[in-house]
Structures are given as C-alpha cells and as structure tokens.
Amino acid sequence: MGGIASKGQLRMSFVRWALVCVPLIMLLGFLSGLSVASGDQNIWYQALKKPAVTPPGWVFPLAWTTLYILLGLALASVLNARGATGRGAAVTLFVLQFALNLAWTPLFFGAHLVGVALLVIAAMLLLAIATTIAFGRIRQAAAWMMVPYLVWLSFAAVLTWRIDQLNPHAETLVPSARTSQVIG
C-alpha cells in the first residue's frame, strides 16, 4: 500500500488535524483569558482612559472565538501538508507567536504592564506576519486564514499603544491581580 493518498483520504487527514488543532487553540486561548479578569469584568480596565475607537466589550469574545477557529484551521492545514518544505519552521513560528498571544492577557489585564504588553503585541504581530508568509509558501488558504488575525492584532496594537499614551501610570490605577493585599 505505497500509493498516493486519495482526495478523500487527504480531506479526512485535514479533518483529523482540525479536530485537534481548533479545540486546542480555543482551549488555550480561553484559559489565558480566564487566567485573570479581563474586559469589562476587570476593575483596572474599567478605570483606564480608552481611545474612542475601543469596541464594546461583547466584540472581544466574538472576535477571539472566530480568530481562534481560523488559527486552528490554518495550523491544521499546514500540519496536514506532510513533507512540505518549511513546514517545521512555519509551525515553530506559529507556536512562538501563539505563546506571545497567550502571555498578553495576563500581562495587560493581570499585571497591568501596558508598556510590556505593547512590546509583546508588536513582537506577536511581527511573528504572525512571518507565520503567515511561511504558511503561504505551504498552503495559500492557511495564509488567508491568518489575515483576519493580522488585522485584529494590528488594531489591538494600536489600542494598546493609545491606552499606554492615555494612561502613563496605568499600573498604579488599582492593585494588579498578582498583588496580594494583607490587611493588618
């Protein structure tokens, strides 16, 4: 049985990868989001001066759910391309940018380190661009699935930058989630 796989076999291989990647990406993303109070549930975030273009709170979970699904499908598509040149490097880039993605919420909402979060999102965006290019060399559809993520990261970077400008002492607005308060 050493022949070329049929279209049906290739499709099922992609489906298997997608059934692993999409839930894994979503789970990790949502765990990062649940690690600290975020959005409107975060007292510190409520106290920040925000740019006028800040979307309402309900947009964020909807956007991230959609983006995580697309990221999982893009990754599954590349993982399904067995033997493709550059596949390992593309997956490594994806993992690196996604690790930064997971670190952003605790840094921003938990530690209140807006400046550090801005550096992280800038690095995440650069790595996501590199990932998109690497994915495009393997599967064009995977690269296109990354485009909404790139747009959202760009928008989120601008929001973070403006929040940093509008709140020069943001870390002191309220105690961070990592600070323990002992009343004596």
Tab-separated table of C-alpha atoms in Angstrom:
chain	number	residue	atom	x	y	z
A	1	MET	CA	0.000	0.000	0.000
A	2	GLY	CA	2.543	2.617	-1.034
A	3	GLY	CA	0.424	4.787	-3.320
A	4	ILE	CA	-0.673	8.370	-3.355
A	5	ALA	CA	-3.492	9.247	-0.990
A	6	SER	CA	-6.900	9.892	-2.500
A	7	LYS	CA	-8.667	13.262	-2.162
A	8	GLY	CA	-10.990	11.681	0.397
A	9	GLN	CA	-8.060	10.424	2.474
A	10	LEU	CA	-6.390	13.832	2.336
A	11	ARG	CA	-9.627	15.535	3.352
A	12	MET	CA	-10.058	13.161	6.303
A	13	SER	CA	-6.464	13.760	7.359
A	14	PHE	CA	-7.169	17.505	7.406
A	15	VAL	CA	-10.377	16.920	9.372
A	16	ARG	CA	-8.443	14.909	11.981
A	17	TRP	CA	-5.851	17.691	12.306
A	18	ALA	CA	-8.639	20.290	12.558
A	19	LEU	CA	-10.430	18.273	15.256
A	20	VAL	CA	-7.253	18.509	17.338
A	21	CYS	CA	-5.981	21.996	16.454
A	22	VAL	CA	-9.175	24.049	16.635
A	23	PRO	CA	-10.254	22.881	20.124
A	24	LEU	CA	-6.654	23.073	21.399
A	25	ILE	CA	-6.158	26.653	20.181
A	26	MET	CA	-9.559	27.662	21.554
A	27	LEU	CA	-8.931	25.969	24.909
A	28	LEU	CA	-5.519	27.574	25.358
A	29	GLY	CA	-6.831	30.970	24.305
A	30	PHE	CA	-9.807	30.811	26.610
A	31	LEU	CA	-7.653	29.573	29.526
A	32	SER	CA	-5.373	32.568	29.011
A	33	GLY	CA	-8.437	34.806	29.011
A	34	LEU	CA	-9.776	33.170	32.170
A	35	SER	CA	-6.429	33.398	33.990
A	36	VAL	CA	-7.272	36.979	35.002
A	37	ALA	CA	-10.399	39.090	34.891
A	38	SER	CA	-10.447	40.844	31.550
A	39	GLY	CA	-12.544	43.339	29.668
A	40	ASP	CA	-15.478	44.867	31.479
A	41	GLN	CA	-15.060	42.401	34.385
A	42	ASN	CA	-11.693	43.990	35.208
A	43	ILE	CA	-11.864	46.974	37.587
A	44	TRP	CA	-8.482	48.244	36.424
A	45	TYR	CA	-9.530	48.130	32.761
A	46	GLN	CA	-12.748	49.981	33.602
A	47	ALA	CA	-10.687	52.750	35.226
A	48	LEU	CA	-8.470	53.268	32.159
A	49	LYS	CA	-8.955	56.101	29.700
A	50	LYS	CA	-9.620	54.356	26.414
A	51	PRO	CA	-9.461	55.597	22.834
A	52	ALA	CA	-12.767	56.445	21.141
A	53	VAL	CA	-12.337	53.522	18.722
A	54	THR	CA	-12.397	50.937	21.529
A	55	PRO	CA	-15.086	48.399	20.624
A	56	PRO	CA	-17.821	47.452	23.090
A	57	GLY	CA	-16.952	44.588	25.418
A	58	TRP	CA	-19.094	41.987	23.620
A	59	VAL	CA	-16.955	42.309	20.464
A	60	PHE	CA	-13.834	40.821	22.033
A	61	PRO	CA	-15.078	37.285	22.841
A	62	LEU	CA	-16.820	37.088	19.467
A	63	ALA	CA	-13.700	38.251	17.626
A	64	TRP	CA	-11.356	35.938	19.523
A	65	THR	CA	-13.611	32.911	19.074
A	66	THR	CA	-13.654	33.499	15.325
A	67	LEU	CA	-9.910	34.136	15.202
A	68	TYR	CA	-9.066	31.043	17.256
A	69	ILE	CA	-11.147	28.887	14.913
A	70	LEU	CA	-9.346	30.362	11.892
A	71	LEU	CA	-5.949	29.926	13.569
A	72	GLY	CA	-6.723	26.290	14.343
A	73	LEU	CA	-7.837	25.639	10.766
A	74	ALA	CA	-4.752	27.379	9.353
A	75	LEU	CA	-2.461	25.336	11.592
A	76	ALA	CA	-4.306	22.113	10.720
A	77	SER	CA	-3.896	22.893	7.026
A	78	VAL	CA	-0.132	23.301	7.392
A	79	LEU	CA	0.235	20.263	9.653
A	80	ASN	CA	-1.653	18.258	7.047
A	81	ALA	CA	0.948	19.186	4.412
A	82	ARG	CA	3.287	16.308	5.223
A	83	GLY	CA	6.662	16.602	3.558
A	84	ALA	CA	6.189	20.277	2.639
A	85	THR	CA	9.380	22.302	2.619
A	86	GLY	CA	9.417	24.765	5.510
A	87	ARG	CA	6.611	23.070	7.423
A	88	GLY	CA	8.643	22.743	10.624
A	89	ALA	CA	9.738	26.381	10.535
A	90	ALA	CA	6.169	27.532	9.836
A	91	VAL	CA	4.795	25.552	12.778
A	92	THR	CA	7.587	26.874	15.035
A	93	LEU	CA	6.741	30.459	14.062
A	94	PHE	CA	3.084	29.749	14.780
A	95	VAL	CA	3.875	28.329	18.222
A	96	LEU	CA	6.104	31.309	19.100
A	97	GLN	CA	3.538	33.924	18.108
A	98	PHE	CA	0.758	31.987	19.835
A	99	ALA	CA	2.812	31.749	23.045
A	100	LEU	CA	3.077	35.540	22.995
A	101	ASN	CA	-0.667	35.707	22.342
A	102	LEU	CA	-1.302	33.637	25.469
A	103	ALA	CA	1.047	35.840	27.532
A	104	TRP	CA	-0.582	39.121	26.501
A	105	THR	CA	-3.789	38.911	28.554
A	106	PRO	CA	-2.082	38.168	31.898
A	107	LEU	CA	0.483	40.918	31.229
A	108	PHE	CA	-2.085	43.531	30.260
A	109	PHE	CA	-5.124	42.710	32.399
A	110	GLY	CA	-3.401	40.909	35.278
A	111	ALA	CA	-0.058	42.639	35.796
A	112	HIS	CA	-1.193	45.986	34.283
A	113	LEU	CA	2.067	46.219	32.350
A	114	VAL	CA	0.726	48.158	29.372
A	115	GLY	CA	4.186	49.060	28.021
A	116	VAL	CA	5.376	45.460	28.202
A	117	ALA	CA	2.098	44.275	26.665
A	118	LEU	CA	2.684	46.736	23.813
A	119	LEU	CA	6.131	45.245	23.157
A	120	VAL	CA	4.665	41.748	23.314
A	121	ILE	CA	1.889	42.549	20.844
A	122	ALA	CA	4.404	44.183	18.479
A	123	ALA	CA	6.573	41.038	18.589
A	124	MET	CA	3.440	38.890	18.224
A	125	LEU	CA	2.405	40.851	15.131
A	126	LEU	CA	5.849	40.502	13.538
A	127	LEU	CA	5.898	36.773	14.245
A	128	ALA	CA	2.323	36.419	12.969
A	129	ILE	CA	3.320	38.145	9.722
A	130	ALA	CA	6.287	35.777	9.391
A	131	THR	CA	3.961	32.852	10.163
A	132	THR	CA	1.513	33.998	7.502
A	133	ILE	CA	4.287	34.204	4.901
A	134	ALA	CA	5.597	30.768	5.905
A	135	PHE	CA	2.071	29.325	5.821
A	136	GLY	CA	1.509	30.866	2.380
A	137	ARG	CA	4.511	29.001	0.998
A	138	ILE	CA	2.888	25.752	2.098
A	139	ARG	CA	-0.851	26.386	1.734
A	140	GLN	CA	-2.237	29.661	0.422
A	141	ALA	CA	-5.547	29.019	2.154
A	142	ALA	CA	-3.725	28.825	5.501
A	143	ALA	CA	-2.158	32.227	4.886
A	144	TRP	CA	-5.538	33.738	4.010
A	145	MET	CA	-6.999	32.325	7.226
A	146	MET	CA	-4.299	34.264	9.115
A	147	VAL	CA	-5.240	37.636	7.559
A	148	PRO	CA	-8.157	38.467	9.918
A	149	TYR	CA	-5.808	37.710	12.841
A	150	LEU	CA	-3.208	40.105	11.436
A	151	VAL	CA	-5.836	42.820	11.044
A	152	TRP	CA	-7.127	42.285	14.584
A	153	LEU	CA	-3.604	42.224	16.058
A	154	SER	CA	-2.806	45.471	14.254
A	155	PHE	CA	-5.957	47.056	15.668
A	156	ALA	CA	-5.223	45.656	19.156
A	157	ALA	CA	-1.668	47.016	18.968
A	158	VAL	CA	-2.990	50.486	18.146
A	159	LEU	CA	-5.492	50.255	21.031
A	160	THR	CA	-2.728	49.149	23.400
A	161	TRP	CA	-0.453	51.954	22.211
A	162	ARG	CA	-3.203	54.558	22.702
A	163	ILE	CA	-4.090	53.171	26.135
A	164	ASP	CA	-0.405	53.440	27.049
A	165	GLN	CA	-0.379	57.075	25.887
A	166	LEU	CA	-3.628	57.981	27.626
A	167	ASN	CA	-2.654	56.261	30.901
A	168	PRO	CA	1.047	56.926	31.630
A	169	HIS	CA	0.710	55.495	35.151
A	170	ALA	CA	-1.751	52.719	34.340
A	171	GLU	CA	-0.067	50.185	36.586
A	172	THR	CA	-0.940	52.281	39.647
A	173	LEU	CA	-4.673	52.776	38.988
A	174	VAL	CA	-5.678	49.742	41.065
A	175	PRO	CA	-3.669	46.827	42.515
A	176	SER	CA	-2.704	44.231	39.948
A	177	ALA	CA	-4.074	40.691	40.024
A	178	ARG	CA	-0.636	39.475	41.059
A	179	THR	CA	-0.548	41.748	44.125
A	180	SER	CA	-1.692	40.298	47.409
A	181	GLN	CA	-3.347	42.647	49.864
A	182	VAL	CA	-2.760	41.862	53.504
A	183	ILE	CA	-4.792	43.894	55.962
A	184	GLY	CA	-3.166	44.103	59.320
